[in-house]
mmCIF file of C-alpha atoms in Angstrom:
data_model
loop_
_atom_site.group_PDB
_atom_site.id
_atom_site.type_symbol
_atom_site.label_atom_id
_atom_site.label_comp_id
_atom_site.label_asym_id
_atom_site.label_seq_id
_atom_site.Cartn_x
_atom_site.Cartn_y
_atom_site.Cartn_z
ATOM 1 C CA MET A 1 -174.779 -79.805 72.700
ATOM 2 C CA PRO A 2 -173.963 -83.122 73.626
ATOM 3 C CA SER A 3 -176.489 -84.310 71.048
ATOM 4 C CA ASN A 4 -174.638 -82.140 68.337
ATOM 5 C CA TRP A 5 -171.059 -83.209 69.472
ATOM 6 C CA ASN A 6 -172.242 -87.300 69.606
ATOM 7 C CA ALA A 7 -174.093 -86.766 65.933
ATOM 8 C CA LEU A 8 -171.050 -85.271 64.489
ATOM 9 C CA PHE A 9 -168.317 -88.062 66.551
ATOM 10 C CA ILE A 10 -170.789 -91.158 64.966
ATOM 11 C CA ALA A 11 -170.635 -89.752 61.620
ATOM 12 C CA TRP A 12 -166.727 -88.791 61.996
ATOM 13 C CA ALA A 13 -166.398 -92.740 62.823
ATOM 14 C CA VAL A 14 -168.586 -94.012 60.271
ATOM 15 C CA SER A 15 -166.661 -91.989 57.505
ATOM 16 C CA LEU A 16 -163.025 -93.636 58.730
ATOM 17 C CA ILE A 17 -164.610 -96.694 59.086
ATOM 18 C CA ILE A 18 -165.440 -96.430 55.673
ATOM 19 C CA VAL A 19 -162.185 -95.028 54.341
ATOM 20 C CA ILE A 20 -160.166 -97.486 55.794
ATOM 21 C CA GLY A 21 -162.303 -100.376 55.335
ATOM 22 C CA GLY A 22 -161.804 -99.174 51.419
ATOM 23 C CA GLY A 23 -158.260 -99.279 51.013
ATOM 24 C CA LEU A 24 -158.446 -102.974 53.081
ATOM 25 C CA MET A 25 -160.789 -103.883 50.364
ATOM 26 C CA PHE A 26 -158.398 -102.329 47.596
ATOM 27 C CA GLU A 27 -155.232 -103.950 48.407
ATOM 28 C CA LEU A 28 -156.974 -107.213 48.778
ATOM 29 C CA THR A 29 -158.743 -107.249 45.602
ATOM 30 C CA TYR A 30 -156.287 -105.563 43.727
ATOM 31 C CA THR A 31 -153.619 -107.397 41.245
ATOM 32 C CA PRO A 32 -151.099 -105.354 39.450
ATOM 33 C CA PRO A 33 -150.188 -106.272 36.192
ATOM 34 C CA SER A 34 -147.456 -108.439 35.597
ATOM 35 C CA PRO A 35 -144.398 -106.861 33.076
ATOM 36 C CA GLN A 36 -145.567 -108.403 29.915
ATOM 37 C CA GLN A 37 -148.370 -106.828 29.840
ATOM 38 C CA VAL A 38 -146.767 -103.632 30.973
ATOM 39 C CA ALA A 39 -144.683 -104.238 27.769
ATOM 40 C CA LYS A 40 -147.307 -105.196 25.572
ATOM 41 C CA ASP A 41 -149.019 -102.085 26.913
ATOM 42 C CA ALA A 42 -146.617 -99.798 25.766
ATOM 43 C CA ALA A 43 -145.600 -101.853 22.474
ATOM 44 C CA SER A 44 -148.972 -101.234 21.054
ATOM 45 C CA ALA A 45 -149.583 -97.311 22.460
ATOM 46 C CA GLU A 46 -146.544 -96.385 20.994
ATOM 47 C CA PRO A 47 -145.239 -97.212 17.080
ATOM 48 C CA GLN A 48 -141.951 -99.534 16.946
ATOM 49 C CA HIS A 49 -139.245 -97.859 14.617
ATOM 50 C CA ALA A 50 -137.164 -101.185 13.644
ATOM 51 C CA ASP A 51 -133.513 -100.179 12.609
ATOM 52 C CA THR A 52 -132.686 -101.540 9.693
ATOM 53 C CA THR A 53 -128.840 -101.073 9.382
ATOM 54 C CA THR A 54 -126.494 -102.918 10.076
ATOM 55 C CA PRO A 55 -122.936 -100.270 10.681
ATOM 56 C CA PRO A 56 -119.366 -101.772 10.690
ATOM 57 C CA ASP A 57 -118.603 -101.381 14.275
ATOM 58 C CA GLU A 58 -117.039 -104.920 15.252
ATOM 59 C CA ASP A 59 -113.929 -104.920 13.385
ATOM 60 C CA GLU A 60 -111.832 -105.256 16.971
ATOM 61 C CA GLY A 61 -108.171 -106.300 17.452
ATOM 62 C CA TYR A 62 -106.229 -104.186 19.740
ATOM 63 C CA THR A 63 -104.653 -100.757 20.043
ATOM 64 C CA ALA A 64 -103.230 -99.183 23.176
ATOM 65 C CA ASP A 65 -104.875 -96.172 22.835
ATOM 66 C CA THR A 66 -108.739 -97.210 22.617
ATOM 67 C CA GLY A 67 -108.051 -100.918 22.852
ATOM 68 C CA PRO A 68 -110.052 -103.182 20.491
ATOM 69 C CA SER A 69 -109.375 -102.131 16.429
ATOM 70 C CA GLY A 70 -107.664 -104.463 14.226
ATOM 71 C CA LEU A 71 -106.364 -102.141 12.032
ATOM 72 C CA GLU A 72 -103.641 -102.552 9.856
ATOM 73 C CA ASP A 73 -104.137 -101.731 6.024
ATOM 74 C CA SER A 74 -106.725 -102.328 3.318
ATOM 75 C CA ASN A 75 -105.909 -105.921 3.294
ATOM 76 C CA GLU A 76 -106.348 -106.381 7.404
ATOM 77 C CA ALA A 77 -109.699 -104.654 7.283
ATOM 78 C CA PRO A 78 -112.426 -102.428 6.489
ATOM 79 C CA ASP A 79 -112.051 -98.799 6.787
ATOM 80 C CA THR A 80 -113.937 -97.601 10.050
ATOM 81 C CA THR A 81 -113.480 -94.344 11.830
ATOM 82 C CA ALA A 82 -112.406 -94.033 14.913
ATOM 83 C CA ASN A 83 -116.318 -93.129 15.864
ATOM 84 C CA ASP A 84 -117.534 -96.913 15.007
ATOM 85 C CA VAL A 85 -114.581 -99.170 16.961
ATOM 86 C CA PRO A 86 -115.738 -99.913 20.642
ATOM 87 C CA ALA A 87 -113.385 -99.369 23.716
ATOM 88 C CA ALA A 88 -112.085 -102.063 25.581
ATOM 89 C CA SER A 89 -114.170 -102.174 28.147
ATOM 90 C CA GLN A 90 -116.799 -102.612 25.582
ATOM 91 C CA ALA A 91 -115.125 -105.269 23.085
ATOM 92 C CA VAL A 92 -115.721 -108.512 25.593
ATOM 93 C CA ASP A 93 -119.115 -107.770 26.726
ATOM 94 C CA GLU A 94 -121.309 -111.007 26.890
ATOM 95 C CA PRO A 95 -119.282 -114.036 28.473
ATOM 96 C CA GLN A 96 -118.548 -113.681 31.776
ATOM 97 C CA PRO A 97 -115.761 -115.481 33.510
ATOM 98 C CA SER A 98 -115.734 -117.762 36.246
ATOM 99 C CA ASN A 99 -112.888 -118.931 38.531
ATOM 100 C CA SER A 100 -111.900 -122.212 37.401
ATOM 101 C CA GLY A 101 -109.806 -124.020 34.881
ATOM 102 C CA PRO A 102 -106.021 -123.928 34.520
ATOM 103 C CA ALA A 103 -103.868 -121.030 35.596
ATOM 104 C CA GLN A 104 -102.983 -118.611 33.315
ATOM 105 C CA GLN A 105 -99.767 -115.232 33.367
ATOM 106 C CA ASP A 106 -101.360 -112.042 32.437
ATOM 107 C CA PRO A 107 -97.907 -110.964 29.882
ATOM 108 C CA GLU A 108 -98.002 -107.583 31.845
ATOM 109 C CA THR A 109 -97.712 -108.205 35.225
ATOM 110 C CA GLY A 110 -96.596 -111.703 35.411
ATOM 111 C CA MET A 111 -99.526 -113.123 37.573
ATOM 112 C CA SER A 112 -101.771 -116.344 37.100
ATOM 113 C CA THR A 113 -105.607 -116.043 37.036
ATOM 114 C CA PRO A 114 -107.428 -118.839 36.412
ATOM 115 C CA ALA A 115 -108.768 -119.434 32.941
ATOM 116 C CA GLN A 116 -112.389 -118.744 32.041
ATOM 117 C CA THR A 117 -115.054 -120.882 31.941
ATOM 118 C CA ALA A 118 -118.196 -121.477 29.391
ATOM 119 C CA PRO A 119 -120.243 -118.251 29.379
ATOM 120 C CA ALA A 120 -123.451 -118.461 30.239
ATOM 121 C CA SER A 121 -124.225 -116.879 26.952
ATOM 122 C CA ALA A 122 -123.043 -119.395 24.838
ATOM 123 C CA PRO A 123 -125.088 -120.776 21.921
ATOM 124 C CA GLN A 124 -126.862 -124.408 22.934
ATOM 125 C CA ILE A 125 -126.382 -126.368 19.327
ATOM 126 C CA ALA A 126 -127.086 -129.604 18.205
ATOM 127 C CA ILE A 127 -123.516 -131.412 18.258
ATOM 128 C CA SER A 128 -122.180 -132.417 15.402
ATOM 129 C CA GLY A 129 -120.577 -135.824 16.504
ATOM 130 C CA THR A 130 -117.428 -135.006 13.491
ATOM 131 C CA LEU A 131 -114.559 -133.126 15.987
ATOM 132 C CA ARG A 132 -112.829 -133.809 19.009
ATOM 133 C CA VAL A 133 -114.915 -131.287 21.733
ATOM 134 C CA GLU A 134 -112.264 -130.990 24.335
ATOM 135 C CA ALA A 135 -108.621 -130.780 24.275
ATOM 136 C CA ASP A 136 -107.093 -133.828 24.020
ATOM 137 C CA PRO A 137 -104.665 -133.977 27.984
ATOM 138 C CA ALA A 138 -102.004 -136.082 25.869
ATOM 139 C CA LEU A 139 -101.523 -133.225 23.557
ATOM 140 C CA LEU A 140 -101.413 -130.050 26.312
ATOM 141 C CA GLU A 141 -98.286 -129.066 28.039
ATOM 142 C CA GLN A 142 -99.590 -127.092 31.663
ATOM 143 C CA SER A 143 -97.501 -123.820 31.776
ATOM 144 C CA ASN A 144 -97.345 -120.322 33.210
ATOM 145 C CA GLN A 145 -98.557 -118.680 30.084
ATOM 146 C CA GLY A 146 -101.821 -121.974 30.240
ATOM 147 C CA PRO A 147 -102.333 -124.933 28.638
ATOM 148 C CA LEU A 148 -99.960 -125.279 25.428
ATOM 149 C CA PRO A 149 -100.402 -127.463 22.162
ATOM 150 C CA LYS A 150 -97.795 -129.990 21.953
ATOM 151 C CA ILE A 151 -97.671 -133.529 20.200
ATOM 152 C CA ALA A 152 -98.230 -136.122 22.230
ATOM 153 C CA GLU A 153 -95.929 -139.233 23.116
ATOM 154 C CA ASP A 154 -97.183 -141.327 20.322
ATOM 155 C CA GLY A 155 -96.789 -138.569 18.027
ATOM 156 C CA ARG A 156 -99.930 -137.364 17.427
ATOM 157 C CA LYS A 157 -100.003 -133.622 16.958
ATOM 158 C CA PRO A 158 -102.753 -131.165 17.593
ATOM 159 C CA PHE A 159 -102.576 -129.998 13.414
ATOM 160 C CA ASN A 160 -104.139 -133.729 12.987
ATOM 161 C CA VAL A 161 -106.357 -134.649 16.146
ATOM 162 C CA TYR A 162 -108.359 -131.788 16.007
ATOM 163 C CA ALA A 163 -108.850 -131.656 11.698
ATOM 164 C CA ALA A 164 -111.885 -131.951 10.523
ATOM 165 C CA PRO A 165 -112.886 -135.019 8.319
ATOM 166 C CA ALA A 166 -111.287 -135.280 5.020
ATOM 167 C CA PRO A 167 -113.574 -133.401 1.777
ATOM 168 C CA ARG A 168 -115.841 -136.374 1.210
ATOM 169 C CA ASN A 169 -115.593 -135.456 -2.420
ATOM 170 C CA ASP A 170 -112.199 -134.984 -3.713
ATOM 171 C CA THR A 171 -112.753 -133.888 -7.372
ATOM 172 C CA LYS A 172 -113.966 -130.633 -6.756
ATOM 173 C CA HIS A 173 -111.904 -127.367 -6.406
ATOM 174 C CA ARG A 174 -111.461 -126.329 -2.483
ATOM 175 C CA ILE A 175 -112.259 -123.409 -1.068
ATOM 176 C CA ALA A 176 -111.521 -122.678 2.792
ATOM 177 C CA ILE A 177 -113.076 -119.342 4.399
ATOM 178 C CA VAL A 178 -110.795 -118.254 7.445
ATOM 179 C CA VAL A 179 -113.808 -116.071 9.794
ATOM 180 C CA THR A 180 -111.251 -113.549 11.881
ATOM 181 C CA ASP A 181 -111.748 -111.666 15.687
ATOM 182 C CA MET A 182 -114.096 -114.602 16.748
ATOM 183 C CA GLY A 183 -114.780 -114.188 20.724
ATOM 184 C CA MET A 184 -114.062 -110.209 20.776
ATOM 185 C CA ARG A 185 -118.095 -109.772 20.307
ATOM 186 C CA ALA A 186 -119.894 -112.060 22.030
ATOM 187 C CA ARG A 187 -123.085 -111.730 19.643
ATOM 188 C CA ASN A 188 -121.129 -112.044 16.472
ATOM 189 C CA THR A 189 -119.103 -115.520 17.678
ATOM 190 C CA ARG A 190 -123.013 -117.190 18.615
ATOM 191 C CA HIS A 191 -124.643 -115.441 15.309
ATOM 192 C CA ALA A 192 -121.013 -117.076 13.811
ATOM 193 C CA ILE A 193 -120.891 -120.174 15.369
ATOM 194 C CA ALA A 194 -124.862 -120.744 14.615
ATOM 195 C CA GLU A 195 -125.316 -120.078 11.021
ATOM 196 C CA LEU A 196 -122.166 -120.400 9.137
ATOM 197 C CA PRO A 197 -122.232 -123.823 7.011
ATOM 198 C CA GLN A 198 -119.603 -126.108 9.335
ATOM 199 C CA GLU A 199 -116.449 -126.448 6.940
ATOM 200 C CA VAL A 200 -115.776 -122.177 7.568
ATOM 201 C CA THR A 201 -113.010 -122.116 10.091
ATOM 202 C CA PHE A 202 -112.963 -119.996 13.601
ATOM 203 C CA ALA A 203 -110.275 -117.921 14.186
ATOM 204 C CA PHE A 204 -110.201 -116.849 17.849
ATOM 205 C CA SER A 205 -108.130 -113.228 19.170
ATOM 206 C CA PRO A 206 -106.205 -114.215 22.312
ATOM 207 C CA TYR A 207 -107.540 -111.162 23.731
ATOM 208 C CA ALA A 208 -110.965 -112.493 24.329
ATOM 209 C CA SER A 209 -112.722 -113.442 27.156
ATOM 210 C CA ASN A 210 -113.497 -117.585 27.721
ATOM 211 C CA LEU A 211 -111.379 -118.558 24.528
ATOM 212 C CA ILE A 212 -111.713 -122.472 25.644
ATOM 213 C CA GLU A 213 -114.891 -122.807 26.566
ATOM 214 C CA TRP A 214 -115.986 -120.996 23.215
ATOM 215 C CA GLY A 215 -113.131 -122.942 20.520
ATOM 216 C CA GLU A 216 -115.617 -126.083 22.147
ATOM 217 C CA GLU A 217 -118.205 -124.310 21.574
ATOM 218 C CA ALA A 218 -117.249 -123.992 17.911
ATOM 219 C CA ARG A 219 -115.738 -127.607 17.679
ATOM 220 C CA ARG A 220 -118.751 -129.135 19.128
ATOM 221 C CA THR A 221 -120.894 -127.701 15.764
ATOM 222 C CA GLY A 222 -118.395 -128.899 13.294
ATOM 223 C CA HIS A 223 -115.733 -125.972 12.543
ATOM 224 C CA GLU A 224 -111.922 -126.116 12.864
ATOM 225 C CA VAL A 225 -110.177 -123.705 14.974
ATOM 226 C CA LEU A 226 -107.614 -121.213 14.949
ATOM 227 C CA VAL A 227 -105.949 -119.234 17.169
ATOM 228 C CA MET A 228 -105.140 -115.566 16.179
ATOM 229 C CA VAL A 229 -101.100 -114.203 16.356
ATOM 230 C CA PRO A 230 -100.822 -110.591 16.926
ATOM 231 C CA MET A 231 -97.468 -109.934 14.729
ATOM 232 C CA GLU A 232 -95.475 -106.385 14.190
ATOM 233 C CA PRO A 233 -97.278 -104.302 11.111
ATOM 234 C CA GLU A 234 -95.300 -102.099 9.063
ATOM 235 C CA ASN A 235 -96.536 -98.844 10.616
ATOM 236 C CA TYR A 236 -95.713 -99.931 14.500
ATOM 237 C CA PRO A 237 -96.679 -98.478 17.221
ATOM 238 C CA GLN A 238 -99.187 -96.772 15.224
ATOM 239 C CA ASN A 239 -101.160 -99.532 14.869
ATOM 240 C CA ASP A 240 -100.663 -101.575 18.127
ATOM 241 C CA PRO A 241 -101.848 -105.170 17.931
ATOM 242 C CA GLY A 242 -101.646 -105.226 21.491
ATOM 243 C CA PRO A 243 -99.830 -106.576 24.299
ATOM 244 C CA PHE A 244 -98.784 -110.091 22.892
ATOM 245 C CA THR A 245 -97.588 -108.399 19.132
ATOM 246 C CA LEU A 246 -94.293 -110.376 18.124
ATOM 247 C CA LEU A 247 -91.888 -108.058 16.926
ATOM 248 C CA ALA A 248 -88.793 -108.026 15.021
ATOM 249 C CA SER A 249 -86.523 -106.231 16.860
ATOM 250 C CA SER A 250 -87.112 -108.105 19.971
ATOM 251 C CA SER A 251 -84.809 -111.309 20.947
ATOM 252 C CA THR A 252 -86.395 -115.219 19.732
ATOM 253 C CA ARG A 253 -86.512 -115.894 23.831
ATOM 254 C CA GLU A 254 -89.400 -113.218 24.124
ATOM 255 C CA ASN A 255 -91.446 -113.684 20.188
ATOM 256 C CA VAL A 256 -91.451 -117.096 21.686
ATOM 257 C CA ASN A 257 -92.557 -116.557 24.914
ATOM 258 C CA LEU A 258 -95.081 -113.946 23.312
ATOM 259 C CA LEU A 259 -96.172 -116.793 21.048
ATOM 260 C CA LYS A 260 -96.982 -119.612 24.090
ATOM 261 C CA SER A 261 -98.701 -116.491 25.779
ATOM 262 C CA SER A 262 -101.427 -116.350 22.859
ATOM 263 C CA LEU A 263 -101.484 -120.092 22.734
ATOM 264 C CA GLY A 264 -101.889 -120.456 26.193
ATOM 265 C CA ARG A 265 -105.143 -119.063 25.766
ATOM 266 C CA LEU A 266 -106.891 -121.929 23.936
ATOM 267 C CA THR A 267 -106.873 -125.574 23.323
ATOM 268 C CA GLY A 268 -108.217 -127.636 20.668
ATOM 269 C CA TYR A 269 -106.754 -125.879 17.519
ATOM 270 C CA VAL A 270 -104.915 -127.027 14.727
ATOM 271 C CA GLY A 271 -102.938 -123.782 14.109
ATOM 272 C CA ILE A 272 -102.246 -120.463 13.912
ATOM 273 C CA ILE A 273 -103.468 -117.395 11.688
ATOM 274 C CA ASN A 274 -101.116 -114.349 11.993
ATOM 275 C CA HIS A 275 -102.868 -110.754 13.029
ATOM 276 C CA MET A 276 -101.417 -108.175 11.499
ATOM 277 C CA GLY A 277 -97.707 -108.707 10.587
ATOM 278 C CA SER A 278 -97.138 -107.201 7.831
ATOM 279 C CA ARG A 279 -93.319 -106.307 9.105
ATOM 280 C CA PHE A 280 -92.753 -109.564 11.144
ATOM 281 C CA THR A 281 -93.593 -111.842 8.366
ATOM 282 C CA ALA A 282 -91.258 -110.533 6.139
ATOM 283 C CA ALA A 283 -88.363 -110.532 8.455
ATOM 284 C CA ALA A 284 -86.791 -114.018 7.828
ATOM 285 C CA ASP A 285 -84.466 -113.861 11.182
ATOM 286 C CA SER A 286 -87.265 -113.095 13.393
ATOM 287 C CA LEU A 287 -89.785 -115.721 11.633
ATOM 288 C CA ARG A 288 -87.898 -118.293 11.905
ATOM 289 C CA PRO A 289 -87.387 -119.451 15.247
ATOM 290 C CA VAL A 290 -91.728 -118.843 15.748
ATOM 291 C CA LEU A 291 -92.432 -121.186 12.858
ATOM 292 C CA ASP A 292 -90.036 -124.129 14.506
ATOM 293 C CA GLU A 293 -91.473 -123.145 18.050
ATOM 294 C CA LEU A 294 -94.924 -124.016 15.374
ATOM 295 C CA GLN A 295 -93.921 -127.101 14.064
ATOM 296 C CA ARG A 296 -92.804 -128.703 17.447
ATOM 297 C CA ARG A 297 -95.900 -128.077 18.768
ATOM 298 C CA GLY A 298 -97.698 -129.907 15.969
ATOM 299 C CA LEU A 299 -99.151 -127.273 14.870
ATOM 300 C CA MET A 300 -100.167 -125.755 11.200
ATOM 301 C CA MET A 301 -99.344 -122.306 9.893
ATOM 302 C CA VAL A 302 -102.067 -119.868 7.988
ATOM 303 C CA ASP A 303 -100.620 -117.075 6.630
ATOM 304 C CA SER A 304 -102.913 -113.858 6.559
ATOM 305 C CA ARG A 305 -100.353 -112.172 3.548
ATOM 306 C CA ALA A 306 -100.679 -108.933 5.369
ATOM 307 C CA SER A 307 -97.919 -107.961 3.400
ATOM 308 C CA GLN A 308 -96.681 -109.426 -0.523
ATOM 309 C CA TYR A 309 -92.980 -110.219 0.953
ATOM 310 C CA SER A 310 -94.309 -111.930 4.093
ATOM 311 C CA ARG A 311 -91.779 -115.237 4.180
ATOM 312 C CA ALA A 312 -94.133 -117.385 6.561
ATOM 313 C CA VAL A 313 -95.627 -120.191 3.772
ATOM 314 C CA ASN A 314 -92.000 -120.854 1.779
ATOM 315 C CA MET A 315 -89.920 -120.878 5.116
ATOM 316 C CA SER A 316 -93.137 -122.885 7.130
ATOM 317 C CA ARG A 317 -92.326 -125.282 3.657
ATOM 318 C CA ALA A 318 -88.989 -126.049 4.154
ATOM 319 C CA ILE A 319 -88.725 -126.947 7.569
ATOM 320 C CA GLY A 320 -92.071 -129.447 6.704
ATOM 321 C CA LEU A 321 -94.293 -126.910 8.868
ATOM 322 C CA PRO A 322 -98.175 -127.419 7.353
ATOM 323 C CA SER A 323 -99.008 -124.220 5.619
ATOM 324 C CA ALA A 324 -102.240 -122.055 4.179
ATOM 325 C CA TYR A 325 -101.913 -118.913 2.956
ATOM 326 C CA ASN A 326 -105.205 -116.051 1.981
ATOM 327 C CA ASN A 327 -105.998 -115.142 -1.551
ATOM 328 C CA ARG A 328 -108.689 -112.647 -0.804
ATOM 329 C CA TYR A 329 -109.882 -110.777 1.944
ATOM 330 C CA VAL A 330 -113.790 -111.197 1.015
ATOM 331 C CA ASP A 331 -114.905 -108.493 2.944
ATOM 332 C CA ASP A 332 -112.289 -105.306 2.796
ATOM 333 C CA ASN A 333 -116.209 -103.348 1.680
ATOM 334 C CA LEU A 334 -119.017 -104.591 3.263
ATOM 335 C CA ALA A 335 -121.145 -103.941 0.376
ATOM 336 C CA PRO A 336 -122.678 -107.363 0.026
ATOM 337 C CA ASP A 337 -122.568 -107.316 -3.336
ATOM 338 C CA ALA A 338 -118.846 -106.337 -3.221
ATOM 339 C CA ILE A 339 -118.529 -109.357 -0.607
ATOM 340 C CA SER A 340 -120.331 -111.400 -3.263
ATOM 341 C CA ALA A 341 -117.798 -110.777 -5.536
ATOM 342 C CA GLU A 342 -114.879 -110.602 -3.819
ATOM 343 C CA LEU A 343 -116.244 -114.683 -3.499
ATOM 344 C CA ALA A 344 -116.937 -115.167 -6.870
ATOM 345 C CA GLU A 345 -112.886 -114.505 -7.870
ATOM 346 C CA LEU A 346 -111.834 -116.550 -4.834
ATOM 347 C CA GLU A 347 -113.990 -119.072 -7.230
ATOM 348 C CA GLN A 348 -111.514 -118.313 -10.188
ATOM 349 C CA TYR A 349 -108.160 -118.409 -8.224
ATOM 350 C CA ALA A 350 -109.970 -122.131 -7.177
ATOM 351 C CA GLN A 351 -110.401 -123.128 -10.560
ATOM 352 C CA THR A 352 -107.037 -122.043 -11.765
ATOM 353 C CA VAL A 353 -105.315 -123.531 -8.893
ATOM 354 C CA GLY A 354 -106.501 -126.184 -7.409
ATOM 355 C CA SER A 355 -107.662 -124.597 -3.616
ATOM 356 C CA ALA A 356 -107.905 -121.016 -2.792
ATOM 357 C CA VAL A 357 -108.466 -119.337 0.976
ATOM 358 C CA GLY A 358 -110.456 -115.977 1.419
ATOM 359 C CA VAL A 359 -110.219 -114.632 5.139
ATOM 360 C CA ALA A 360 -113.304 -112.292 6.266
ATOM 361 C CA HIS A 361 -114.830 -110.896 9.604
ATOM 362 C CA ASN A 362 -117.715 -112.167 11.409
ATOM 363 C CA TYR A 363 -119.707 -109.330 10.750
ATOM 364 C CA PRO A 364 -123.109 -110.162 10.235
ATOM 365 C CA VAL A 365 -123.267 -109.103 6.687
ATOM 366 C CA THR A 366 -120.516 -111.243 6.101
ATOM 367 C CA ILE A 367 -121.941 -113.962 7.687
ATOM 368 C CA ASN A 368 -125.107 -113.955 5.086
ATOM 369 C CA ALA A 369 -122.947 -112.835 2.179
ATOM 370 C CA ILE A 370 -120.898 -116.653 2.707
ATOM 371 C CA ASN A 371 -124.733 -118.514 3.850
ATOM 372 C CA ARG A 372 -125.905 -117.018 0.374
ATOM 373 C CA TRP A 373 -122.692 -117.892 -1.630
ATOM 374 C CA ALA A 374 -121.783 -121.562 -0.006
ATOM 375 C CA ALA A 375 -125.524 -122.845 -1.137
ATOM 376 C CA GLY A 376 -125.140 -123.125 -4.304
ATOM 377 C CA LEU A 377 -121.222 -123.515 -4.076
ATOM 378 C CA GLU A 378 -120.753 -127.668 -4.856
ATOM 379 C CA ALA A 379 -123.481 -126.838 -8.389
ATOM 380 C CA ARG A 380 -120.584 -124.321 -9.329
ATOM 381 C CA GLY A 381 -118.484 -126.806 -8.989
ATOM 382 C CA PHE A 382 -116.661 -126.369 -6.021
ATOM 383 C CA ILE A 383 -116.365 -127.556 -2.249
ATOM 384 C CA LEU A 384 -116.053 -125.547 0.928
ATOM 385 C CA VAL A 385 -113.722 -127.334 3.506
ATOM 386 C CA PRO A 386 -112.067 -126.199 6.517
ATOM 387 C CA ILE A 387 -108.538 -125.285 6.474
ATOM 388 C CA THR A 388 -106.439 -128.406 7.690
ATOM 389 C CA ALA A 389 -108.175 -129.447 3.811
ATOM 390 C CA VAL A 390 -105.968 -126.884 1.768
ATOM 391 C CA ALA A 391 -102.574 -127.572 4.016
ATOM 392 C CA ASP A 392 -99.616 -127.630 1.291
ATOM 393 C CA ARG A 393 -102.211 -127.191 -1.531
ATOM 394 C CA GLN A 394 -102.096 -124.257 -3.048
ATOM 395 C CA PRO A 395 -98.704 -123.469 -5.618
ATOM 396 C CA PRO A 396 -96.053 -121.102 -3.842
ATOM 397 C CA PRO A 397 -97.038 -117.664 -3.126
ATOM 398 C CA ARG A 398 -95.838 -114.829 -5.329
#
């Protein structure tokens, strides 16, 4: 009997040694697959379905209920459904701000917050050397609303200092393209900066994050910069351009302070373009102090022509404020053929009067259409120019 127990004990001990030894050997010799290999294996195991559609979901401005949306009427942006408009929490989704730079004031709370610094995901593109990238300190006025543009003591103006060099060919008809809503979607902003010709002008929304750094990226690649200033539309507050909106019913002091709230969000720009504003730009008494403030700060006024009754350009010219105005919204219809047709119409207008301005959104389909159109522009007798190159060159708007 004892011999049987001894045999069983020896067999059990040998089995235990084999199991433990095998486990240790496996741990020592096994190398788990890398994440890249797992992804590669998964890709080879399952068919991939490419998404070939480009939904028009990038049009953002601001509404009181849903955050960014940017729709006023058929002249302001394409007709999109409510489900196509991202929520406010998704409007600025990629660059994350840090806590350096001059303080900026929240218009609703009155509290100062640090200005945002360069997004880690901002595009890294070769420097063109044609524009000053960083803002000139002599052209900045520090304020509770952020760094505001001003005329330097030696008389230099932001409109001149941050302008691109004069066009190399002064004999061709001039066309300027302003791409709006920059900064609201990091993906679209990055795409526009990387892909569009440097003569295209970028207009940044004051509601976007990291604007100072996005503006520097735009100028680094040769693009002139504007800041969008929200103004009251006819159907306000059903369409609400946001907390910075200039209202015809507000006092001059209130509107000038709100203007400064937009101006202080960005640096290094040549002027402003109104976002919406079909009611405000037609209200001469409300508009005049705003134009006076822009002139006092050495800027340019670009009228998006949200209304045919806008007084912005004629009043700007009367006080010597450099100005330009939109002749066509080129991507109200997002079909590529429709965008191409609008750009062709812009050419016809420029051929008739010498200079023209088109306003577009930073949709991928629009960026692609502008690139195709611009490739053969000079051969057709036109030249693409930044917005300052058409200042005061258009006939008075009708």
